[in-house]
Tab-separated table of C-alpha atoms and ligand atoms in Angstrom:
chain	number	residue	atom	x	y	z
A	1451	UNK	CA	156.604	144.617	45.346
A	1452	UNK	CA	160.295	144.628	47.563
A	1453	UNK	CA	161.673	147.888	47.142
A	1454	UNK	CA	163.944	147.811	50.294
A	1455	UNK	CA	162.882	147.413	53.700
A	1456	UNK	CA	165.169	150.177	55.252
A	1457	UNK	CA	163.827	152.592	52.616
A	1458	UNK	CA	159.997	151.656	53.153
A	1459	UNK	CA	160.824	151.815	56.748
A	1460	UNK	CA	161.966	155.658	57.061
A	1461	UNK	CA	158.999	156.462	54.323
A	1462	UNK	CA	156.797	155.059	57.081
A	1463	UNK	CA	158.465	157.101	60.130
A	1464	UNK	CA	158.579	160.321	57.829
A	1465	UNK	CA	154.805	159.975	57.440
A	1466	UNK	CA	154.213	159.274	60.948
A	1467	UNK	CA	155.806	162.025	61.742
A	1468	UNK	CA	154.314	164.343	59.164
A	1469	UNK	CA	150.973	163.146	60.473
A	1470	UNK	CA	151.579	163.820	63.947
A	1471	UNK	CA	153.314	166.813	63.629
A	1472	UNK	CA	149.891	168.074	61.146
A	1473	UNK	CA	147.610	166.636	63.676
A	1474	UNK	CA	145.869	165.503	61.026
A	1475	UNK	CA	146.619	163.031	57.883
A	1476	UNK	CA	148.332	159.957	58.028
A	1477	UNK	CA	149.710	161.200	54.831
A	1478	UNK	CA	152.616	162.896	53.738
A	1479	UNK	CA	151.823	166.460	53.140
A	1480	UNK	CA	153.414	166.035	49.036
A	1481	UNK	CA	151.311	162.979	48.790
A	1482	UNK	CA	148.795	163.523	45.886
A	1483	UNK	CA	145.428	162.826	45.924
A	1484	UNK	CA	144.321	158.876	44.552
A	1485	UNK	CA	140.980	159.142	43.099
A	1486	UNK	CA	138.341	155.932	42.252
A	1487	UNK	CA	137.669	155.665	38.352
A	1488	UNK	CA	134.035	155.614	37.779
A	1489	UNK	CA	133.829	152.620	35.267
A	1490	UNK	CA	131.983	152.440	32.096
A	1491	UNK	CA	132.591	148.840	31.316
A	1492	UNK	CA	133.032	145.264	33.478
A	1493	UNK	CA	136.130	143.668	31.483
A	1494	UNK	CA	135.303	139.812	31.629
A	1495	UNK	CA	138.579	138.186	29.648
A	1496	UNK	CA	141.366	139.556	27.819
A	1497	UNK	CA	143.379	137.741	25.078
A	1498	UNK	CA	146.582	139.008	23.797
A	1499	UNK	CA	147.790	137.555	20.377
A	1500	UNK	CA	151.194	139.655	19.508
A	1501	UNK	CA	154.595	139.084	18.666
A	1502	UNK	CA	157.540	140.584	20.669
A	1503	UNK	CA	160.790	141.074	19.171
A	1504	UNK	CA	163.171	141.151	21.963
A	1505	UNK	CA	166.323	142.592	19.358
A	1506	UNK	CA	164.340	144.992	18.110
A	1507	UNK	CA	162.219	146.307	21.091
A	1508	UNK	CA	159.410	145.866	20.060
A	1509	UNK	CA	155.543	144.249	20.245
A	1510	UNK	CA	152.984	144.069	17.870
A	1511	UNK	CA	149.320	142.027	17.485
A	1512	UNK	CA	146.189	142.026	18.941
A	1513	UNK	CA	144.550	142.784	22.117
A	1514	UNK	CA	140.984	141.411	22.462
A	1515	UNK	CA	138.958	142.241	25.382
A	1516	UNK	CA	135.463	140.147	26.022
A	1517	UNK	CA	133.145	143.296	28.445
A	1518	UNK	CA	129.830	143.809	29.681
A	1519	UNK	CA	128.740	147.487	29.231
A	1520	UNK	CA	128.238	149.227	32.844
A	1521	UNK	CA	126.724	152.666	31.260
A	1522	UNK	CA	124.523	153.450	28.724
A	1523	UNK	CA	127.281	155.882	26.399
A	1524	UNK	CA	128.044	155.781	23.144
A	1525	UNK	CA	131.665	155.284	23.539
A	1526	UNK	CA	134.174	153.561	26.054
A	1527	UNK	CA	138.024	154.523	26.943
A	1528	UNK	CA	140.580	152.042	27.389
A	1529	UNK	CA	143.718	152.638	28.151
A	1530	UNK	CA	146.448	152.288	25.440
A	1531	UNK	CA	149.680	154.885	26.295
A	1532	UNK	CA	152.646	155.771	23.622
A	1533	UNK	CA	151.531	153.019	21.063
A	1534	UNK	CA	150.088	152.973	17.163
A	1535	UNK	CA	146.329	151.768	17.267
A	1536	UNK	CA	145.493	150.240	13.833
A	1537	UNK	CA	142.293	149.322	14.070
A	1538	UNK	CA	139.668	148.736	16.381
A	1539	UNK	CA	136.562	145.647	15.636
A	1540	UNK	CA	133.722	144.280	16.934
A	1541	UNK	CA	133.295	140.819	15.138
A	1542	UNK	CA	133.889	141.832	11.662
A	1543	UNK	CA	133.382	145.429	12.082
A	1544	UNK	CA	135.524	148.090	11.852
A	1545	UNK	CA	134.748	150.782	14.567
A	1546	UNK	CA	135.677	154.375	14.742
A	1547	UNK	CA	138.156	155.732	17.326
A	1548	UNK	CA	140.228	158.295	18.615
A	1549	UNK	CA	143.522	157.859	20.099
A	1550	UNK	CA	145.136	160.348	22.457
A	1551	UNK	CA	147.865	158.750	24.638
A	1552	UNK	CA	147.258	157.331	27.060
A	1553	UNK	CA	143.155	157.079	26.102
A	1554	UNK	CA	141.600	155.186	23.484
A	1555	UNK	CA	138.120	156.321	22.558
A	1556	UNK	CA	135.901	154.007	20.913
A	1557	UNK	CA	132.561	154.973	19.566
A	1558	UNK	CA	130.281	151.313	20.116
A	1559	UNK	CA	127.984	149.604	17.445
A	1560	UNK	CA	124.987	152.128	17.358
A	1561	UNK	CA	122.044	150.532	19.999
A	1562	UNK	CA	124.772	149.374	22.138
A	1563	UNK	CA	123.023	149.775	25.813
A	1564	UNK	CA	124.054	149.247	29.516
A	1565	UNK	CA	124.284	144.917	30.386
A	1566	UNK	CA	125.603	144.092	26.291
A	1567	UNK	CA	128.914	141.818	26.178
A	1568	UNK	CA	130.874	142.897	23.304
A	1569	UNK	CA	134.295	141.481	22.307
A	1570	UNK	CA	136.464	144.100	21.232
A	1571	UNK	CA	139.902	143.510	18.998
A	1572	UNK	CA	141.920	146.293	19.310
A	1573	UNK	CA	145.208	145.733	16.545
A	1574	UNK	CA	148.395	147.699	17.790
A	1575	UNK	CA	151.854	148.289	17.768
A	1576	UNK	CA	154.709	150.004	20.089
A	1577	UNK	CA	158.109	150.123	21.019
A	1578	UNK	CA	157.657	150.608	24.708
A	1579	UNK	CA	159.760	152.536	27.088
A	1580	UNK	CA	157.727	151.790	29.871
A	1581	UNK	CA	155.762	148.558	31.132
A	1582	UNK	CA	157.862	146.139	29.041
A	1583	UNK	CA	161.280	146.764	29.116
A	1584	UNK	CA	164.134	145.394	26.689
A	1585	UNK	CA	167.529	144.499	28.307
A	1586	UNK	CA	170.554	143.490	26.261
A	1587	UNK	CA	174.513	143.305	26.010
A	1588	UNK	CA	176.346	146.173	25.540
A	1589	UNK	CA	180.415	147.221	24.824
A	1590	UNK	CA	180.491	147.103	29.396
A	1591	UNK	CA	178.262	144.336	29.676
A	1592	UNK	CA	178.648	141.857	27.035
A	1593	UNK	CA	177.202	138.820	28.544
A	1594	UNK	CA	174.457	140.353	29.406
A	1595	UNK	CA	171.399	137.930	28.022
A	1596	UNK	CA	168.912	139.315	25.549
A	1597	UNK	CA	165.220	139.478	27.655
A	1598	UNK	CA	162.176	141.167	27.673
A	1599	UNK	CA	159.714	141.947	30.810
A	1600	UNK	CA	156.975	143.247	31.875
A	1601	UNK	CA	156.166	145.967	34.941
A	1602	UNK	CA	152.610	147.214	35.363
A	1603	UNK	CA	152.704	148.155	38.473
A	1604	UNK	CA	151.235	150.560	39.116
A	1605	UNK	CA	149.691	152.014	35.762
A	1606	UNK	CA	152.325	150.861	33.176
A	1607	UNK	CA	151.026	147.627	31.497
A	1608	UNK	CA	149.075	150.056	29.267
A	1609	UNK	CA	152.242	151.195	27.544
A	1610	UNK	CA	152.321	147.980	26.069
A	1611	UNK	CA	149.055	146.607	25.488
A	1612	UNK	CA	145.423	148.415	25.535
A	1613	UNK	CA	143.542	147.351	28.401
A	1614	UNK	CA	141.475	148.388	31.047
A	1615	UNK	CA	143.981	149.280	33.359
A	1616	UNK	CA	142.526	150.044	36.688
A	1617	UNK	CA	142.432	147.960	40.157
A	1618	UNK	CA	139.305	147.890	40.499
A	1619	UNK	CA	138.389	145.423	38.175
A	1620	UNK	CA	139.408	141.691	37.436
A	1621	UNK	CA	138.955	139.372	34.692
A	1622	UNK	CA	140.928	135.940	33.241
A	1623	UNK	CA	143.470	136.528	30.953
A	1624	UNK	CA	145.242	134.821	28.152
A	1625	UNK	CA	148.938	135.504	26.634
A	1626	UNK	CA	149.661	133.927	23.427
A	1627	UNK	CA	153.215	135.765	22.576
A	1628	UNK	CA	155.230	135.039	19.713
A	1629	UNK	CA	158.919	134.940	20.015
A	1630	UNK	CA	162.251	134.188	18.044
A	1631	UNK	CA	163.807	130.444	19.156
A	1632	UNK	CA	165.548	129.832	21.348
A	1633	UNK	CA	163.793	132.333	23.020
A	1634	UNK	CA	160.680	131.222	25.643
A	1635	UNK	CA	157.986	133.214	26.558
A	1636	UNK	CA	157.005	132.697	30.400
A	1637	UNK	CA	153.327	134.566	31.972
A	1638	UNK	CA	150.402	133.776	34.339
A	1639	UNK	CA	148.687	130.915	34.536
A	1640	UNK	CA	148.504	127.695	32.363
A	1641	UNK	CA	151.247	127.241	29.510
A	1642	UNK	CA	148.530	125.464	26.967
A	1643	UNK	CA	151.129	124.888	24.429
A	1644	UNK	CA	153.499	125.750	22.782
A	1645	UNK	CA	153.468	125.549	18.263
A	1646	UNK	CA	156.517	126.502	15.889
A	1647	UNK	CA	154.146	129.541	14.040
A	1648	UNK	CA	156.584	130.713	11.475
A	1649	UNK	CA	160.173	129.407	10.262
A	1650	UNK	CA	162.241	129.700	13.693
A	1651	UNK	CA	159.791	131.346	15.716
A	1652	UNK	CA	157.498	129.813	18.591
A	1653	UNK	CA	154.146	130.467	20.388
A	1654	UNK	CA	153.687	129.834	23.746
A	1655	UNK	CA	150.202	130.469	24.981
A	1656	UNK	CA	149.318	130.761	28.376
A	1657	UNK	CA	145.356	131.345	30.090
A	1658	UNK	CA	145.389	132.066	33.786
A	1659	UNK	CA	141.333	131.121	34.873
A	1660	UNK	CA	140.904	132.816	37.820
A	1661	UNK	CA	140.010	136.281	37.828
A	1662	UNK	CA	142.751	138.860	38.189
A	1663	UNK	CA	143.816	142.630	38.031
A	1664	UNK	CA	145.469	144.142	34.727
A	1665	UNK	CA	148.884	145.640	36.682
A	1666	UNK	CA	149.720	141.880	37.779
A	1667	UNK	CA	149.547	140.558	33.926
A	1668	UNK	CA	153.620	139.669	33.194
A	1669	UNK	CA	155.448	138.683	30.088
A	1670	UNK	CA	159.016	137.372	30.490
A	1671	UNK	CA	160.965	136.245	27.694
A	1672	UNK	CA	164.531	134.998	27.465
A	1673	UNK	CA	166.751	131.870	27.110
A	1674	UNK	CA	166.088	130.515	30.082
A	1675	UNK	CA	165.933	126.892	31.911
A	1676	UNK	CA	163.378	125.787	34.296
A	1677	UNK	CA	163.984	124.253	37.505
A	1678	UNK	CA	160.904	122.568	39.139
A	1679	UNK	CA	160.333	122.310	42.448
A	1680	UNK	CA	159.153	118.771	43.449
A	1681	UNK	CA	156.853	117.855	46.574
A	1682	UNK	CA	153.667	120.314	46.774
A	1683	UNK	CA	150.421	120.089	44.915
A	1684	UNK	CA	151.020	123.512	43.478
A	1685	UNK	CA	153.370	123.149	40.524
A	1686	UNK	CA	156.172	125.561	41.395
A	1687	UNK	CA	159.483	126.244	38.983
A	1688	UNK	CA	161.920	128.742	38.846
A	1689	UNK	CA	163.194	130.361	35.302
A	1690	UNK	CA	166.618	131.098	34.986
A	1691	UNK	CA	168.740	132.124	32.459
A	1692	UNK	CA	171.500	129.611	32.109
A	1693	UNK	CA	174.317	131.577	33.824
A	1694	UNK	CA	172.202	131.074	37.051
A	1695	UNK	CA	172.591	127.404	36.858
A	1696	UNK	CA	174.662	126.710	39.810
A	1697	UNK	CA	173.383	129.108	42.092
A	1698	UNK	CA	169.810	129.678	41.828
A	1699	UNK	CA	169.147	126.597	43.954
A	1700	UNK	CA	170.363	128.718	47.250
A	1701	UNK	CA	167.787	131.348	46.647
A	1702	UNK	CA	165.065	129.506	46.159
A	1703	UNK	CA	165.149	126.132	48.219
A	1704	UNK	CA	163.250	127.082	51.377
A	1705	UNK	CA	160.014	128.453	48.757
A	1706	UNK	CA	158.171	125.129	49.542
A	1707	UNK	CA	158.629	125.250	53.114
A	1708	UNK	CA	157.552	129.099	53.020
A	1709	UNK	CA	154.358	128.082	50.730
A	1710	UNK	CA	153.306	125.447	53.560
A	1711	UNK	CA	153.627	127.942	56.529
A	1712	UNK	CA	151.131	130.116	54.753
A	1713	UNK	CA	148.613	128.090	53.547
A	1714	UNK	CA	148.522	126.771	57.399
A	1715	UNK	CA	149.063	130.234	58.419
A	1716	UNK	CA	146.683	131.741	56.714
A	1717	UNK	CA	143.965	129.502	56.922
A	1718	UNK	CA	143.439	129.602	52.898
A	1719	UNK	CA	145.019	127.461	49.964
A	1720	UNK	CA	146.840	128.742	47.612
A	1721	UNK	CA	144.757	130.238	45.111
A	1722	UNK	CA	146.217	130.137	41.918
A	1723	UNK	CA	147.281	127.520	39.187
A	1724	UNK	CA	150.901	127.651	39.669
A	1725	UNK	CA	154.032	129.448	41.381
A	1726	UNK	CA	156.766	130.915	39.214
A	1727	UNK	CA	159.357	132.916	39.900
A	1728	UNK	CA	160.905	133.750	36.783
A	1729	UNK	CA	164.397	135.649	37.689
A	1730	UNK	CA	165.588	138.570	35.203
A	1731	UNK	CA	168.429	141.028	34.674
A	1732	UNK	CA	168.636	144.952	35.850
A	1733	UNK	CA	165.213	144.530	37.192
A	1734	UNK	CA	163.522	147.140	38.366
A	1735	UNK	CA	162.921	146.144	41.897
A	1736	UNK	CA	163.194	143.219	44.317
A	1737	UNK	CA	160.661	141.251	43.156
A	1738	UNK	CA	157.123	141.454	41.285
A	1739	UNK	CA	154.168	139.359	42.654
A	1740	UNK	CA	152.378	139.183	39.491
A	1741	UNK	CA	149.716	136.769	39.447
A	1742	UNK	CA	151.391	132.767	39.576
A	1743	UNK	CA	154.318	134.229	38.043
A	1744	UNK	CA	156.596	136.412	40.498
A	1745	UNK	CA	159.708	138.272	38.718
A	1746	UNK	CA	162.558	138.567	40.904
A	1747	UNK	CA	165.688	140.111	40.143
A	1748	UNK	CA	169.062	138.586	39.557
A	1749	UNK	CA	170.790	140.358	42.135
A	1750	UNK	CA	169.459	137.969	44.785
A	1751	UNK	CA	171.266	135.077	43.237
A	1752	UNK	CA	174.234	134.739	45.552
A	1753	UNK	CA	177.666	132.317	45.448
A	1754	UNK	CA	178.290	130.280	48.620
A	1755	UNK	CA	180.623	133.260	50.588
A	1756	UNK	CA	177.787	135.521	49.842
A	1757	UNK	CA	175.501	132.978	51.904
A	1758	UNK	CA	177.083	133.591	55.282
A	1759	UNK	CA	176.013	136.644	55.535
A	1760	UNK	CA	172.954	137.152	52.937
A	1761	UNK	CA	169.537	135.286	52.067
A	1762	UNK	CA	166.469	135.459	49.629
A	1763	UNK	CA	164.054	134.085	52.110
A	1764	UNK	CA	162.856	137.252	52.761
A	1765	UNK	CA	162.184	138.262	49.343
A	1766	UNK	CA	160.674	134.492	48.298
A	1767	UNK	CA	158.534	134.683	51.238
A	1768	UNK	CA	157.450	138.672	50.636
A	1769	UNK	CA	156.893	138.049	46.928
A	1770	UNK	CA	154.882	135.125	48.119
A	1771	UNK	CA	152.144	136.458	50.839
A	1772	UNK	CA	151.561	138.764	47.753
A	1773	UNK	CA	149.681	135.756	45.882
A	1774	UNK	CA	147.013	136.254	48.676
A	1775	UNK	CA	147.434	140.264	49.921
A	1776	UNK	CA	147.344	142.076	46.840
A	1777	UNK	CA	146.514	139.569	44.216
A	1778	UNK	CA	143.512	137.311	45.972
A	1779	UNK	CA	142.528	140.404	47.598
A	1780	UNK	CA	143.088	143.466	45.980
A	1781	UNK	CA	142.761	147.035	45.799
A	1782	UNK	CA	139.478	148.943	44.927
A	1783	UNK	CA	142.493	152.300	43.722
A	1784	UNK	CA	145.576	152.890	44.282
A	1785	UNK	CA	144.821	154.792	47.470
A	1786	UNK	CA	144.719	151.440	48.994
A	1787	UNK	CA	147.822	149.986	47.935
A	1788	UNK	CA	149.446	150.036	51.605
A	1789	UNK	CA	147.229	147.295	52.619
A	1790	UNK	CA	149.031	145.091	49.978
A	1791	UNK	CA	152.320	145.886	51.469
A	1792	UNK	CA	151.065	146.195	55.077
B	404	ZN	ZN1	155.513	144.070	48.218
């Protein structure tokens, strides 16, 4: 993540010199305390299956998560904040839960022991206010474009789907989202296709194989326009929405160039199935790194004057080394989480 370099820099001095001045913690003395979750379960794959109405606010379907049991207990907890759980199943049966935001309880199928796999389909509902966020016109911003995205970092995917939403576990993943035409739906890995499901409304379903971590799971969806980028073995695009036509080329142009310097760099190919940066309005930050797909925010889309004196490169290549520092390698909690940005 790209907050601003000038900010992260004096929150690095200030904790320098808190540390010094203590004699003791490289810490600053309001920093709380980052604890490692003792797991229950080892989350293999996770399949989403919901339908996101980007006028209304809203998502809705089906979260299914494939796990190996870690602990012999009669129950696990996922984590599923500020949303309506329906039901929860294993195969056809119904299993009992409780639900107290942000945990789900579920009670297993009785003689469930440590090493079972178990599939779990956990049907939901929420209008989130956190995690995925809905942008839209208003009466001072009228062309503002109707989207949808996702943040998880660091524990806010959950407000959106139930999941097991720690770093210290990675699985593949697959997004199958629903969405009103002409509306696209843009996420990690693979798009496997994309099926008209009910009168004016498309699936696009996308399975990212590798193994990753449930913060860097993204969901983007908008009118937008792809632009590939032609001449590496990694397919690359960037999404924008149409207004960005003419200028998202200036951004963007050098991302090939940056990709080569660090695979050579680095010493390790990049690791994923695809790169896309997928650019959306009043985002939250600079940019994302989520896992193949990076959000960045409009704001670095620039005219011509603006180029004299103002570039993305940094941000593309930030955004970028992520891929590898944060999402190849990751954190075991978020007491770590410096090394991604160191
Ligand atoms: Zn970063």
């Amino acid at each position: 993540m790209k907050i601003h370099t000038l900010r992260c820099l004096i929150i690095a001095l200030s904790c320098c010199i808190a540390g010094t001045a203590m004699g003791q913690r490289f810490a600053s003395p309001n920093a709380k305390a980052q604890y490692h979750r003792s797991r229950t379960v080892d989350v293999k794959h996770l399949k989403l299956e919901i339908t996101v109405n980007i006028r209304k606010g809203t998502v809705a379907g089906t979260s299914e998560l494939t796990m190996t049991l870690v602990q012999d207990s009669p129950t696990l907890n996922l984590d599923a904040a500020e949303m309506t759980i329906q039901k929860v199943q294993s195969g056809d049966t119904e299993l009992s839960f409780t639900h107290k935001s942000p945990r789900l309880t579920v009670t297993l199928p009785k003689g469930s022991k440590r090493g079972d796999t178990l599939t779990l389909k956990v049907s939901y509902e929420a209008s989130p206010k956190r995690g995925l966020y809905f942008v839209r016109p208003d009466k001072t911003y009228k062309k503002r474009p109707y989207q949808a995205w996702s943040q998880g970092e660091a524990i806010d995917n959950r407000y959106w789907f139930p999941s097991y939403d720690f770093p210290d576990d990675r699985f593949s993943s697959e997004i199958a989202a629903t969405v009103r035409a002409p509306y696209e739906a843009i996420s990690n890995g693979r798009l496997i296709d994309v099926t008209w499901s009910k009168k004016g409304w498309r699936r696009f379903h996308w399975a990212q194989g590798k193994d990753h971590v449930n913060y860097l799971i993204t969901l983007v969806v908008g009118d937008y326009d792809e632009h590939p980028l032609k001449g590496h073995r990694v397919p690359m695009s960037v999404w924008v929405n149409k207004s960005h036509n003419k200028d998202w080329k200036r951004s963007f142009e050098k991302t090939i160039d940056i990709m080569n310097f660090f695979e050579e760099y680095i010493g390790y190919a990049y690791p994923w199935e695809k790169y896309d940066q997928v650019v959306v309005e009043d985002f939250l930050f600079g940019g994302m790194e989520n896992t193949s797909a990076t959000t960045m925010t409009s704001r670095t889309i620039h005219d011509e004057r603006a180029h004299l004196d103002f570039s993305s490169d940094g941000l593309v290549a930030h955004e970028l080394a992520h891929q590898w520092f944060g999402d190849l390698i990751t954190c075991r909690s978020w007491a770590h989480l410096w090394l991604n940005e160191g």
